[in-house]
PDB file of C-alpha atoms in Angstrom:
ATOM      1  CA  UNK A  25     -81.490 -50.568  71.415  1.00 58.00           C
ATOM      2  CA  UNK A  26     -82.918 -47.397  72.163  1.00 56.00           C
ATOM      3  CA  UNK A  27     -81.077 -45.180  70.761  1.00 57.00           C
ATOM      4  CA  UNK A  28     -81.534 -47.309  67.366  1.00 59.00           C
ATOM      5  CA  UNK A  29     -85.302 -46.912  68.088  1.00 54.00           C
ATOM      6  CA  UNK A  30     -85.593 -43.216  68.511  1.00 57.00           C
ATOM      7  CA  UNK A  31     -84.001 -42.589  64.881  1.00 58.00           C
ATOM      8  CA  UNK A  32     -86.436 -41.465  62.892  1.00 57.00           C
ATOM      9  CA  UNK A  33     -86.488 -41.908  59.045  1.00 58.00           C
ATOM     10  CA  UNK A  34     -85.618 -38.718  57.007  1.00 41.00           C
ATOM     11  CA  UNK A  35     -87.857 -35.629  56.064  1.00 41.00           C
ATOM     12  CA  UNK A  36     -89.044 -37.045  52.783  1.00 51.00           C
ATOM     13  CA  UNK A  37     -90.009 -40.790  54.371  1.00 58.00           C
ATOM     14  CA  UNK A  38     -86.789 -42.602  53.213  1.00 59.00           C
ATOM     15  CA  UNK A  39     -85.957 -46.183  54.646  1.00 64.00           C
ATOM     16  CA  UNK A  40     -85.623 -46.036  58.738  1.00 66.00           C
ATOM     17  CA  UNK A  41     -82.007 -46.585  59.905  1.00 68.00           C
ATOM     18  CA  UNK A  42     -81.344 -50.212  61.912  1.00 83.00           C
ATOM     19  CA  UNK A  43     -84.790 -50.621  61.386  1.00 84.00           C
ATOM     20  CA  UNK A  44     -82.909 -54.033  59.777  1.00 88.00           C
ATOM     21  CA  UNK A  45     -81.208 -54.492  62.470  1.00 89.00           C
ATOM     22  CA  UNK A  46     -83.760 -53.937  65.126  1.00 90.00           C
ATOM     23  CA  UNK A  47     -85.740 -57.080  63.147  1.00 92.00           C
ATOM     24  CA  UNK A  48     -82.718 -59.440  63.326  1.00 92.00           C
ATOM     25  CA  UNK A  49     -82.586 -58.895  67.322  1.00 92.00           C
ATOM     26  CA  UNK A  50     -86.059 -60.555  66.744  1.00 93.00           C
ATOM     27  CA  UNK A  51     -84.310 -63.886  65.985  1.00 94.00           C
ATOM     28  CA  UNK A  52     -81.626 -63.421  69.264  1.00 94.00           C
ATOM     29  CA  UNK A  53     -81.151 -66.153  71.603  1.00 94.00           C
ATOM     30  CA  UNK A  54     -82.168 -64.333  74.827  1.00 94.00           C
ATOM     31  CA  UNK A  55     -85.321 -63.237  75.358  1.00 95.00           C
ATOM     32  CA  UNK A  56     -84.920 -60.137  77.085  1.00 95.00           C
ATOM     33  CA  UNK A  57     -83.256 -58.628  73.390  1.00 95.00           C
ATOM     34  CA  UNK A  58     -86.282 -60.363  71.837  1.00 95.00           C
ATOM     35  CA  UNK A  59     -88.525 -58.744  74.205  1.00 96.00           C
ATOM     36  CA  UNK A  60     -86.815 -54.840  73.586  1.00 95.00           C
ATOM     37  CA  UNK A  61     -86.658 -55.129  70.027  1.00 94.00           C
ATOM     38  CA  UNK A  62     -90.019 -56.026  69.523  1.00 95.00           C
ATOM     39  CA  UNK A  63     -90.950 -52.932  71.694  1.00 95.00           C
ATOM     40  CA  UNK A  64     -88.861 -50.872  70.249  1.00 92.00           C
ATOM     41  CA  UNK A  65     -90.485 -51.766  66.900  1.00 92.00           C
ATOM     42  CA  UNK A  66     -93.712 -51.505  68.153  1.00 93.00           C
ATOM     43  CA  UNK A  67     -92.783 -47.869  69.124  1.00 91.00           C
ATOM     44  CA  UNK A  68     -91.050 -46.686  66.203  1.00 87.00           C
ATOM     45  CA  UNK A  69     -92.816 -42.915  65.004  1.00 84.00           C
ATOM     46  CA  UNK A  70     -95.396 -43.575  62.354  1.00 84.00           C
ATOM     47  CA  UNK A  71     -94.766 -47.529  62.152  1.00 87.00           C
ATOM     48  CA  UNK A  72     -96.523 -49.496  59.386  1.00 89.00           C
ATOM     49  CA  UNK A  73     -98.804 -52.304  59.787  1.00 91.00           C
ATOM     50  CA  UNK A  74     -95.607 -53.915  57.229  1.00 92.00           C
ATOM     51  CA  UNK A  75     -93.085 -53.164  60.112  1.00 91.00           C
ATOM     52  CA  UNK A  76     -95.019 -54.454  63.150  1.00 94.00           C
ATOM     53  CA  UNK A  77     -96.048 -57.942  61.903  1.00 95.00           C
ATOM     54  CA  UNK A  78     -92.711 -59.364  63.025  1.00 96.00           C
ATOM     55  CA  UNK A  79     -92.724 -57.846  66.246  1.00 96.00           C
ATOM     56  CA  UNK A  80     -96.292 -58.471  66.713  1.00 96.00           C
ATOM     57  CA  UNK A  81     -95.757 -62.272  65.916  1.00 96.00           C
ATOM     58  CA  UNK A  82     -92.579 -62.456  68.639  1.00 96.00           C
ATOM     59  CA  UNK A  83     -95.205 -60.713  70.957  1.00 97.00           C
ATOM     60  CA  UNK A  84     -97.808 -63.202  70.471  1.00 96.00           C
ATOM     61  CA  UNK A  85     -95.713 -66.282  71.190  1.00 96.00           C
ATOM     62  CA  UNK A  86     -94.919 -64.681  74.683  1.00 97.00           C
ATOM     63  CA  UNK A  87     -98.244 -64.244  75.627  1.00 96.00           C
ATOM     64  CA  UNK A  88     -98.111 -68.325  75.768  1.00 95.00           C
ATOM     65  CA  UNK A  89     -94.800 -68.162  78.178  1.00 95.00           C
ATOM     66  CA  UNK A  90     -94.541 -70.082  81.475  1.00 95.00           C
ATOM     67  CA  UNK A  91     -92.811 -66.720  82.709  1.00 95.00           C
ATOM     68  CA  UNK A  92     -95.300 -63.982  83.724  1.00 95.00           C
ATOM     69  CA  UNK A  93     -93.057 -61.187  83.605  1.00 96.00           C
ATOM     70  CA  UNK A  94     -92.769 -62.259  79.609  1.00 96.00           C
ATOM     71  CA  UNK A  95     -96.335 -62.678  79.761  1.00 96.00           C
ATOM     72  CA  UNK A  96     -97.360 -59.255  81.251  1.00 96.00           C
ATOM     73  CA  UNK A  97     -94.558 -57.497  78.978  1.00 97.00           C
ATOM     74  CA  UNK A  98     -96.338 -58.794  75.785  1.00 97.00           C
ATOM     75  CA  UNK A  99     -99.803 -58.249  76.345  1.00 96.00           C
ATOM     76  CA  UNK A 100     -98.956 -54.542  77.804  1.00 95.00           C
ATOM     77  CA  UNK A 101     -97.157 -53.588  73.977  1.00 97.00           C
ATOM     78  CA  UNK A 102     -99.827 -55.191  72.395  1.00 96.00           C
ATOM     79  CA  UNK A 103    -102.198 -53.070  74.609  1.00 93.00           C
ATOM     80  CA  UNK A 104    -100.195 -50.115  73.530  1.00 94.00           C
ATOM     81  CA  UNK A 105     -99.902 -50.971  69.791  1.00 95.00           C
ATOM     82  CA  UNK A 106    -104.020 -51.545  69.808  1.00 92.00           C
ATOM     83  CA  UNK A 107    -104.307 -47.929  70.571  1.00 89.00           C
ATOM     84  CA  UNK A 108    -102.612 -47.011  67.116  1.00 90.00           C
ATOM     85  CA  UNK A 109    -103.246 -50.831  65.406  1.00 93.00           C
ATOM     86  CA  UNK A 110    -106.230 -52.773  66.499  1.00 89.00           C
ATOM     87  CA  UNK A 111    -106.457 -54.737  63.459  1.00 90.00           C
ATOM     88  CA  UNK A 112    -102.385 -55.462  63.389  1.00 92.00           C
ATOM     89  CA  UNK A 113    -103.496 -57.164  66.736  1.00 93.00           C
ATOM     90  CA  UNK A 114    -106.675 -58.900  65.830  1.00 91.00           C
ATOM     91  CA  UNK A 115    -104.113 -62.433  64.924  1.00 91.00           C
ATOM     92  CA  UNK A 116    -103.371 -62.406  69.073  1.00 93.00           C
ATOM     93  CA  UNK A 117    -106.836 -62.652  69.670  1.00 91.00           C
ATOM     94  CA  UNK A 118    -107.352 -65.967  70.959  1.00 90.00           C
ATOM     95  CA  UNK A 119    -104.114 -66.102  72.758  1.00 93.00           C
ATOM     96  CA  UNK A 120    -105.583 -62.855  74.630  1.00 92.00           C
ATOM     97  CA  UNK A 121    -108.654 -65.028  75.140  1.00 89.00           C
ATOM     98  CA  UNK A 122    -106.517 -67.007  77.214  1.00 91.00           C
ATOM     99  CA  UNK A 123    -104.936 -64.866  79.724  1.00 92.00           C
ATOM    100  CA  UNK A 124    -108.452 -63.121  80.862  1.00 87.00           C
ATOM    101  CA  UNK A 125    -108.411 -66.321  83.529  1.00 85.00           C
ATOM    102  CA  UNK A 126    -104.587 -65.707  84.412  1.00 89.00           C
ATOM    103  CA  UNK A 127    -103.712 -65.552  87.711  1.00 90.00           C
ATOM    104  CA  UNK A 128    -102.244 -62.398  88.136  1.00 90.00           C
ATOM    105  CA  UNK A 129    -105.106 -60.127  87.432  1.00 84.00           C
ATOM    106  CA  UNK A 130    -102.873 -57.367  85.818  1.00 87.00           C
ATOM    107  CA  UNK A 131    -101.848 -59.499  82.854  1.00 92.00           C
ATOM    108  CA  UNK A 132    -105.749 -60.738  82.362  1.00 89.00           C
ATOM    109  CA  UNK A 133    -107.007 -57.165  82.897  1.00 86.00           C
ATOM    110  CA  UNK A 134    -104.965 -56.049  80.215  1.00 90.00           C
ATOM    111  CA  UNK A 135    -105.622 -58.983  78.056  1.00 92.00           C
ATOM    112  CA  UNK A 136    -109.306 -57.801  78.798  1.00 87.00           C
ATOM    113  CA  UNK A 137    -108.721 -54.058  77.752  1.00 86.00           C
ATOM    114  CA  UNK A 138    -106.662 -55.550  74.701  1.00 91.00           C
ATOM    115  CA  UNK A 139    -109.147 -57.593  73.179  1.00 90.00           C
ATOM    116  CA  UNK A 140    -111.969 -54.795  74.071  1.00 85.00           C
ATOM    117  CA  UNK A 141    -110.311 -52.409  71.663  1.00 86.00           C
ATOM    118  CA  UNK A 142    -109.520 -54.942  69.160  1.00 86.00           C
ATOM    119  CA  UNK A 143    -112.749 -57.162  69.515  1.00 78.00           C
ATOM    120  CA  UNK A 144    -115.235 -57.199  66.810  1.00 80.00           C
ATOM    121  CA  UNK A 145    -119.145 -57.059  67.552  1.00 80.00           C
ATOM    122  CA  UNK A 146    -119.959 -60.728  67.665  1.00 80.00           C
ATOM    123  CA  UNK A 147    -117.446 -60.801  70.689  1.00 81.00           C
ATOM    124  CA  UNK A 148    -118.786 -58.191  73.700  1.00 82.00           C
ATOM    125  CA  UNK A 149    -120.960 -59.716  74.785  1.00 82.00           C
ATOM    126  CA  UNK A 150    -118.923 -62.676  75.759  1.00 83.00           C
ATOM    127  CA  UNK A 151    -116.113 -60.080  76.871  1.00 84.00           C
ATOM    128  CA  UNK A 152    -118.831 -58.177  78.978  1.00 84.00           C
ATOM    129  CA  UNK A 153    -119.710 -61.977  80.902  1.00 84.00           C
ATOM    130  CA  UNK A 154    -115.861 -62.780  81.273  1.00 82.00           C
ATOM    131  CA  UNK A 155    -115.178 -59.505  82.536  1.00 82.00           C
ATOM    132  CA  UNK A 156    -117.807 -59.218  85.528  1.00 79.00           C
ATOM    133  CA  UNK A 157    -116.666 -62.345  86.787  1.00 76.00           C
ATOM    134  CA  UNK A 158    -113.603 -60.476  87.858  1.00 77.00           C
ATOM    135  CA  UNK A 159    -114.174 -57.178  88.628  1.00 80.00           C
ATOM    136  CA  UNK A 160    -114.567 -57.514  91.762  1.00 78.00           C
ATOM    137  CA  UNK A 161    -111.058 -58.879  92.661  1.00 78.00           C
ATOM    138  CA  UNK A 162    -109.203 -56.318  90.986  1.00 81.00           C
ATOM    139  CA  UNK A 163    -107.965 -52.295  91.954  1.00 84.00           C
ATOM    140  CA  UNK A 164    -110.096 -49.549  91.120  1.00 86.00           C
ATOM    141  CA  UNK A 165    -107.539 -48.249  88.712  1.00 87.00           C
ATOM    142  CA  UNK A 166    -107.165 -51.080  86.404  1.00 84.00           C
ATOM    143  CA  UNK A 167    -111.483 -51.045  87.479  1.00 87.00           C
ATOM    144  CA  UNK A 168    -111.084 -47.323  85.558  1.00 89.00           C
ATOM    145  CA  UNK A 169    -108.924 -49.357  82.568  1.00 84.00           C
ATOM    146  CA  UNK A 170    -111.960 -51.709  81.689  1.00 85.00           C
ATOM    147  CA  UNK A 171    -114.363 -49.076  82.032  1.00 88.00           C
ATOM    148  CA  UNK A 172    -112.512 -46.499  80.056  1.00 86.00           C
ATOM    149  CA  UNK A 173    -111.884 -49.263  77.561  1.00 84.00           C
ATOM    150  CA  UNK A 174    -115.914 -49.575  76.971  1.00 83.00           C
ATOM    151  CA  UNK A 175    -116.300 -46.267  76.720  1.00 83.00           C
ATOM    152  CA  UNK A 176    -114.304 -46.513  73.362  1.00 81.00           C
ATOM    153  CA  UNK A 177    -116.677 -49.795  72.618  1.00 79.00           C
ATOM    154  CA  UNK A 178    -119.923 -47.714  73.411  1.00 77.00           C
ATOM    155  CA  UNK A 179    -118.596 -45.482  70.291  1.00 78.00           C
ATOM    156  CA  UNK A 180    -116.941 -48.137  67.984  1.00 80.00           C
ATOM    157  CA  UNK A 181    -119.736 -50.636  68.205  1.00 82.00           C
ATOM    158  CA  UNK A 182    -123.353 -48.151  68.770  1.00 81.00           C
ATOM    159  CA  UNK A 183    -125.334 -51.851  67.904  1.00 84.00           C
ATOM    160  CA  UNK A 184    -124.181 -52.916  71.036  1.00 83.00           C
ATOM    161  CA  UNK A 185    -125.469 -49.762  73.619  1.00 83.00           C
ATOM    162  CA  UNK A 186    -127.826 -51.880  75.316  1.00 87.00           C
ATOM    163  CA  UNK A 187    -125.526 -54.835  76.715  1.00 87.00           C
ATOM    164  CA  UNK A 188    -122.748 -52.319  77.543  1.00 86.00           C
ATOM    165  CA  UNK A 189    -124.950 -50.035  79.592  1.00 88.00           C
ATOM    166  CA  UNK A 190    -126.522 -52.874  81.221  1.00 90.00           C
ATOM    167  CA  UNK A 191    -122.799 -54.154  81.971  1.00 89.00           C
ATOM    168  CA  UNK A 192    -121.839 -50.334  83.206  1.00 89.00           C
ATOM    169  CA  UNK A 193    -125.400 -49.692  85.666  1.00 90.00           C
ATOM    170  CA  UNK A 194    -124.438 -53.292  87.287  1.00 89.00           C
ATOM    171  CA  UNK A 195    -120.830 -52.113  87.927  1.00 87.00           C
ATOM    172  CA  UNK A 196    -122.107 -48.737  89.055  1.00 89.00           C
ATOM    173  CA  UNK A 197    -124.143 -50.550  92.278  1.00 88.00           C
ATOM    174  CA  UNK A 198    -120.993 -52.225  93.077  1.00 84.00           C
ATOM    175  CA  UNK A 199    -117.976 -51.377  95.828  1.00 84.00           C
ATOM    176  CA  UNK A 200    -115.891 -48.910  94.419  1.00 85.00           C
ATOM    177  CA  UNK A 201    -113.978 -45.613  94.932  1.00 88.00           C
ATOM    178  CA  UNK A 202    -114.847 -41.965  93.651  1.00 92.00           C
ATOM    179  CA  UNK A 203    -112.839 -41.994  90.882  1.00 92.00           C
ATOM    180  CA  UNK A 204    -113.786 -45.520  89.641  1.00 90.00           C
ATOM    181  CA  UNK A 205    -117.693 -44.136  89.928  1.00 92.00           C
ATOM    182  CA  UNK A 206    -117.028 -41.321  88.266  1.00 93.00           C
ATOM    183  CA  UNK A 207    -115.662 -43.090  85.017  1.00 92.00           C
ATOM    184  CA  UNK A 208    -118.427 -45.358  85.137  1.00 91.00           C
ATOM    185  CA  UNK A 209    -120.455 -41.926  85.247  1.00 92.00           C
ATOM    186  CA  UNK A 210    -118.741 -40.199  82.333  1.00 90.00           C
ATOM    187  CA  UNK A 211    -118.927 -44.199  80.378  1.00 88.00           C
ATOM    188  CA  UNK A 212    -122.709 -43.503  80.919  1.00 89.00           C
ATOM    189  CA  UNK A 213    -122.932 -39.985  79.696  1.00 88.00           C
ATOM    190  CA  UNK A 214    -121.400 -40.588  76.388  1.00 82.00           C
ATOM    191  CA  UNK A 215    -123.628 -43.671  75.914  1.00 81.00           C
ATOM    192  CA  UNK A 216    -126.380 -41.216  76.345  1.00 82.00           C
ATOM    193  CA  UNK A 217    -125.158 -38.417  73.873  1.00 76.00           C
TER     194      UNK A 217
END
Protein backbone atom coordinates (compact mmCIF):
# COMPACT_ATOMS: atom_id res chain seq x y z
CA UNK A 1 0.00 0.00 0.00
CA UNK A 2 2.83 2.14 0.28
CA UNK A 3 4.52 1.82 -2.42
CA UNK A 4 1.08 2.59 -4.38
CA UNK A 5 1.00 5.76 -2.18
CA UNK A 6 4.37 7.22 -2.86
CA UNK A 7 3.64 7.29 -6.80
CA UNK A 8 3.28 10.48 -7.71
CA UNK A 9 1.19 11.66 -10.75
CA UNK A 10 3.27 12.76 -13.84
CA UNK A 11 5.12 16.14 -14.58
CA UNK A 12 2.21 17.76 -16.33
CA UNK A 13 -0.57 16.70 -13.39
CA UNK A 14 -2.03 13.64 -15.26
CA UNK A 15 -4.38 11.13 -13.32
CA UNK A 16 -2.39 9.51 -10.11
CA UNK A 17 -1.65 5.78 -10.61
CA UNK A 18 -3.82 3.21 -8.10
CA UNK A 19 -5.09 6.23 -6.84
CA UNK A 20 -8.41 3.89 -7.97
CA UNK A 21 -7.30 1.34 -6.35
CA UNK A 22 -6.16 2.87 -3.15
CA UNK A 23 -10.17 4.11 -2.92
CA UNK A 24 -11.57 0.56 -3.40
CA UNK A 25 -9.31 -0.70 -0.30
CA UNK A 26 -11.71 1.91 1.32
CA UNK A 27 -14.62 -0.57 0.93
CA UNK A 28 -12.24 -3.84 2.30
CA UNK A 29 -13.52 -6.03 4.89
CA UNK A 30 -10.71 -5.57 7.47
CA UNK A 31 -10.14 -2.62 9.00
CA UNK A 32 -6.59 -2.42 9.29
CA UNK A 33 -6.55 -2.07 4.98
CA UNK A 34 -9.35 0.45 5.60
CA UNK A 35 -7.34 2.19 8.09
CA UNK A 36 -3.85 2.34 5.57
CA UNK A 37 -5.63 3.29 2.62
CA UNK A 38 -7.30 6.06 4.01
CA UNK A 39 -3.82 7.26 5.28
CA UNK A 40 -2.23 6.68 2.48
CA UNK A 41 -4.81 8.90 0.71
CA UNK A 42 -4.67 11.37 3.14
CA UNK A 43 -0.87 11.56 2.38
CA UNK A 44 -0.77 11.47 -1.21
CA UNK A 45 1.67 14.78 -2.59
CA UNK A 46 -0.58 17.67 -3.41
CA UNK A 47 -4.01 15.76 -2.63
CA UNK A 48 -7.30 17.50 -3.52
CA UNK A 49 -10.04 18.32 -1.27
CA UNK A 50 -11.94 15.82 -4.35
CA UNK A 51 -9.52 12.93 -3.33
CA UNK A 52 -9.70 13.12 0.49
CA UNK A 53 -13.51 13.16 1.01
CA UNK A 54 -13.61 9.37 0.87
CA UNK A 55 -10.87 8.85 3.09
CA UNK A 56 -11.92 11.56 5.29
CA UNK A 57 -15.49 9.98 5.58
CA UNK A 58 -13.83 6.24 6.46
CA UNK A 59 -11.81 8.37 9.04
CA UNK A 60 -14.72 9.89 10.60
CA UNK A 61 -16.69 6.70 11.21
CA UNK A 62 -13.60 5.42 13.26
CA UNK A 63 -13.46 8.15 15.42
CA UNK A 64 -16.96 6.50 16.76
CA UNK A 65 -15.10 2.87 17.21
CA UNK A 66 -15.29 0.83 20.44
CA UNK A 67 -11.46 0.14 19.63
CA UNK A 68 -9.11 2.96 20.75
CA UNK A 69 -6.27 2.07 18.75
CA UNK A 70 -8.90 2.77 15.63
CA UNK A 71 -9.90 5.67 17.51
CA UNK A 72 -6.45 7.30 18.14
CA UNK A 73 -5.35 6.27 14.42
CA UNK A 74 -8.24 8.42 12.98
CA UNK A 75 -8.20 11.44 14.85
CA UNK A 76 -4.14 11.56 14.52
CA UNK A 77 -4.63 11.64 10.21
CA UNK A 78 -7.25 13.91 10.61
CA UNK A 79 -4.89 15.99 12.87
CA UNK A 80 -2.38 15.69 10.13
CA UNK A 81 -4.70 16.39 7.15
CA UNK A 82 -6.02 19.75 9.22
CA UNK A 83 -2.57 21.06 8.85
CA UNK A 84 -2.94 21.08 4.92
CA UNK A 85 -7.16 20.82 4.98
CA UNK A 86 -8.98 22.33 7.85
CA UNK A 87 -12.08 22.84 6.04
CA UNK A 88 -11.94 19.07 4.35
CA UNK A 89 -12.18 18.28 8.18
CA UNK A 90 -14.73 20.72 9.42
CA UNK A 91 -17.72 17.51 8.60
CA UNK A 92 -15.74 15.48 11.72
CA UNK A 93 -16.38 18.19 13.87
CA UNK A 94 -18.82 17.00 16.22
CA UNK A 95 -17.51 13.53 16.28
CA UNK A 96 -14.13 15.36 17.49
CA UNK A 97 -16.42 17.06 20.00
CA UNK A 98 -16.83 13.79 21.37
CA UNK A 99 -13.54 12.35 22.08
CA UNK A 100 -12.21 15.65 24.08
CA UNK A 101 -13.84 13.55 27.29
CA UNK A 102 -12.16 10.16 26.09
CA UNK A 103 -10.40 8.34 28.39
CA UNK A 104 -7.16 8.07 27.09
CA UNK A 105 -6.04 11.62 27.09
CA UNK A 106 -3.89 11.23 23.87
CA UNK A 107 -6.85 10.57 21.60
CA UNK A 108 -8.92 13.67 23.35
CA UNK A 109 -5.81 15.88 23.25
CA UNK A 110 -5.60 15.42 19.74
CA UNK A 111 -9.25 15.65 19.16
CA UNK A 112 -8.61 19.03 21.08
CA UNK A 113 -5.67 20.23 18.77
CA UNK A 114 -7.91 18.93 15.76
CA UNK A 115 -10.86 20.86 16.26
CA UNK A 116 -8.57 24.03 17.41
CA UNK A 117 -7.21 24.27 13.90
CA UNK A 118 -10.37 23.50 12.25
CA UNK A 119 -12.80 25.38 14.71
CA UNK A 120 -14.51 28.44 13.60
CA UNK A 121 -14.83 31.63 15.95
CA UNK A 122 -18.16 30.96 17.57
CA UNK A 123 -16.40 27.74 18.97
CA UNK A 124 -13.06 28.83 21.27
CA UNK A 125 -14.35 29.80 23.64
CA UNK A 126 -16.12 26.63 24.45
CA UNK A 127 -12.80 24.76 23.29
CA UNK A 128 -10.75 27.10 25.68
CA UNK A 129 -13.41 25.83 28.88
CA UNK A 130 -13.19 22.07 27.69
CA UNK A 131 -9.63 22.24 27.40
CA UNK A 132 -8.59 23.62 31.00
CA UNK A 133 -10.56 21.07 32.51
CA UNK A 134 -7.84 18.73 31.43
CA UNK A 135 -4.73 20.17 31.29
CA UNK A 136 -3.73 19.33 34.19
CA UNK A 137 -3.84 15.48 33.77
CA UNK A 138 -1.96 15.37 30.73
CA UNK A 139 2.24 15.43 29.71
CA UNK A 140 3.86 18.56 29.12
CA UNK A 141 4.45 17.63 25.55
CA UNK A 142 1.03 17.05 24.34
CA UNK A 143 0.68 20.45 27.19
CA UNK A 144 3.18 22.11 24.24
CA UNK A 145 0.52 20.50 21.40
CA UNK A 146 -2.53 22.57 22.79
CA UNK A 147 -0.54 25.50 23.34
CA UNK A 148 1.22 25.50 20.05
CA UNK A 149 -2.18 24.79 18.55
CA UNK A 150 -3.50 28.37 19.99
CA UNK A 151 -0.79 30.00 18.92
CA UNK A 152 -2.08 29.31 15.29
CA UNK A 153 -5.75 30.43 16.77
CA UNK A 154 -4.22 33.73 18.26
CA UNK A 155 -3.37 34.45 14.36
CA UNK A 156 -6.38 32.82 12.51
CA UNK A 157 -9.03 34.26 14.75
CA UNK A 158 -7.32 38.12 16.09
CA UNK A 159 -11.33 38.78 17.43
CA UNK A 160 -10.67 36.34 19.85
CA UNK A 161 -7.03 37.73 21.60
CA UNK A 162 -8.61 38.44 24.75
CA UNK A 163 -10.13 34.89 25.80
CA UNK A 164 -7.01 33.12 24.43
CA UNK A 165 -4.55 35.17 26.43
CA UNK A 166 -6.63 34.95 29.39
CA UNK A 167 -6.69 31.00 28.72
CA UNK A 168 -2.61 31.14 28.12
CA UNK A 169 -1.68 33.64 31.59
CA UNK A 170 -3.93 30.94 33.63
CA UNK A 171 -1.91 28.02 32.15
CA UNK A 172 1.30 29.98 32.61
CA UNK A 173 0.71 30.00 36.80
CA UNK A 174 0.22 26.39 36.55
CA UNK A 175 2.76 23.15 37.21
CA UNK A 176 4.72 22.71 34.31
CA UNK A 177 8.22 22.08 32.83
CA UNK A 178 10.68 24.59 31.02
CA UNK A 179 9.84 23.77 27.81
CA UNK A 180 6.02 23.73 28.31
CA UNK A 181 6.59 27.53 29.89
CA UNK A 182 8.46 28.54 27.32
CA UNK A 183 5.76 27.80 24.55
CA UNK A 184 3.27 29.34 26.61
CA UNK A 185 5.93 32.31 26.55
CA UNK A 186 6.51 32.43 22.80
CA UNK A 187 2.11 31.80 22.51
CA UNK A 188 2.21 35.15 24.47
CA UNK A 189 4.71 37.04 22.45
CA UNK A 190 3.04 36.61 19.18
CA UNK A 191 -0.31 37.58 20.77
CA UNK A 192 1.48 40.72 21.61
CA UNK A 193 3.10 41.51 18.12
Amino acid sequence: MQVIADSQPGPNGEQRPFYDFLESCLRHKSEMVIFEAARAICNLKDVTVRELTPAITVLQLFLSSSKPVLRFAAVRTLNKVAMTHPMAVTNCNIDMEALITDQNRSIATLAITTLLKTGNEGSVDKLLKQIGGFMSDITDDFKIVVVEAIRSLCLKFPAKHRSLMNFLSNVLREEGGFEYKKAIVHAILALIH
